[in-house]
Amino acid sequence: MSTVLGAVQSIVVDDAKYLGRGQSLSCQLNPWLNTIIGGRGTGKSTSLEFLRIALKRKGEIPKSLEKEFTKYSQTSKDRQDEGLLKDSTKITVGFRKDGGRFRITWSNTDDIYDIEEETAPGVWCASEGDIAQRFPVRIYSQKQIFELAKHPQALLQVVDDAPVVNHRDWQLKWDELVSKYLSLRAQEREVQAGLQEESVTKGQLEDVKRKLDVFEKAGHADVLKGYQLRQNQSKAMDSWVTTWEGSAEQVRDISRSLLPAELDLQYFDIGNTDDKELFDTVKGIRATFEKLQIEMNSIAQRIDDVKNSWNQARSDLGISKRITAASQEYTGLLGQLSAADAGDPSAYGVLVKQRQDFEDKLKGFDKKRETLTQHQKSAEEYLVKLHEHRALITKLREDFLKDTLVGNSYVQINVIPFGNKLTVEEEFRNLIGRSSGGFDRDIGVVDGDEGLLAYLTQDQSKTMDDKIEKLKSSLLAIHENDTIAVDSCKDRRFVSHIQGLTPEQIDRIQCWFPGDSLDIRYSLKNGESFKPVEQGSPGQKTAALLAFILSYGNEPLVLDQPEDDLDNHLIYDLIVTQLREIKQKRQVLVVTHNANIVVNGDAENVIALDIRSGQTRIVTQGGLQEPSIRDEICRVMEGGREAFTQRYKRINAVIT
């Protein structure tokens, strides 16, 4: 059994147009099956829609129904206005979860939400967090359920909200992978741009070498080559010294930071034996560090001595004398060249330095090539990770639906990977910067005969992965001016447009995949002859979706008149039977006109509403065992007495 994700304890409405004026409308709920009953227009649906507002669930209303639901969140300006809120309306929801009690309050005055937690009996303190995430609840009106059946793609959002699917966390990981891939591709292009200088540098090096040949072939090659060698040797010695000549100061820096801070004495008493023991220990440790400090300063001094010894010994080394001699010979040669007007004597030194600089720069290009290869490899690896992560969300959805609907005789729901045809063209046009339309023959449509998007549905022998890859590779070929790909286009302006896409746009196309879709089927009879839900009657469509909604989840479930469009057989076999089962593991709140749901669903809590002086009031509230509840059910609900008779027979059959 899954863990219960909390329960709504109360819904309190103050100063709405028809609810909570004069006195609060306070619906107290229990953790099992709660039902709200009453005649038409008594505010039953309004109370649930106010719950939706307070728990930030308005975004779950399908766009096709938004206009119809506007009145619940609209402030009334006069009596004729449809709005059901007043400027001062306040909605407070009590919620219990994880052993704690919370209070969520929404005020229409400034459209402000507050969360409070009861930290002690009667003591409420402010709490933080996302209301929809912290206080999960599922709210469905009958019209919502019917819309889900008409537009199965909307049901995917419900699937994605399931904890085992957790699309929110999946999306965070997806965004992270996309960002990393785009970053690697950008770095790759940056390195490639730097490599374009390589051929220029090689040409510059050849020119310098040619000029040096003039000097080196003028009968003074040995002097010039010797000078070049000795200069390189001198540089190598200097580079070696720089690796250690600062070591003494580094050791002194460590020594200066080595000594521990003084112990803060304000919390200790020198006269206390335990405290004195601590003082002595601390004093001993500081003494040890002071000795280490002295030793490190001694090491630093020894390093200084080594450095001084090197400086004194270097000039006496044979190699140093050869370096000096080569420099003197070179200086003499320059004098001779100058005296003989044999060219710019200073040019040789400049050219030697230029040659060294260019050679060093070319070595840098080798490193850049290594970096480029690594970026390309990493980008490919992240592209593979993106493919795997995209496949993961499909797998999570498939596993969830398989586990949820196993043995369900009313509905089958299967995931169609990459099958969302409704948004493919819009998404693709946004990617290539052509959301305004145009290029219809080259872009095409899903299920069409021509254009790039037609690849997604043509050639049934190929997998969807292969079809998506073909679409992307064809687009990339046009971008790279591939002759065959370009010639296949119908409009040259489309070619120009694609070739004008930025590298990042091309990279984002590589990260794109069509969304999944759902195939929903309903059973005509006892789990047999499943047919596409699109072919069903309104009642069959509603039954199929209700079967799914009632099959999973452990957060509170709120249903508004789920019995509409259903015959009595379906109401009992589907809704009543399921409610009796699921209320053991999750809280349920149902607004209904059907006595069977209340009576044979064994509702533990019945809230009866009526209109008194133009305001919704609670007439009575309690369990089915209370006479006032039974009387109200029989008074306002058609088939109330028959439902009680059926209930007594059912209970009696179990007892006997």
PDB file of N, CA and C in Angstrom, residues 151 249 386 556 603:
ATOM      1  N   HIS A 151      -9.164  15.096 -25.557  1.00  0.00           N
ATOM      2  CA  HIS A 151      -7.797  15.488 -25.932  1.00  0.00           C
ATOM      3  C   HIS A 151      -6.810  14.693 -25.084  1.00  0.00           C
ATOM      4  N   GLU A 249      60.220  31.827  -0.065  1.00  0.00           N
ATOM      5  CA  GLU A 249      59.138  32.720   0.353  1.00  0.00           C
ATOM      6  C   GLU A 249      57.845  31.937   0.566  1.00  0.00           C
ATOM      7  N   LEU A 386      21.648  12.602 -24.062  1.00  0.00           N
ATOM      8  CA  LEU A 386      20.353  13.223 -24.340  1.00  0.00           C
ATOM      9  C   LEU A 386      19.387  12.198 -24.942  1.00  0.00           C
ATOM     10  N   PRO A 556      -4.860  13.508  -1.904  1.00  0.00           N
ATOM     11  CA  PRO A 556      -6.311  13.692  -1.847  1.00  0.00           C
ATOM     12  C   PRO A 556      -6.900  13.823  -3.256  1.00  0.00           C
ATOM     13  N   ALA A 603     -19.976   6.665   2.459  1.00  0.00           N
ATOM     14  CA  ALA A 603     -19.320   7.928   2.814  1.00  0.00           C
ATOM     15  C   ALA A 603     -19.256   8.097   4.327  1.00  0.00           C
TER      16      ALA A 603
END
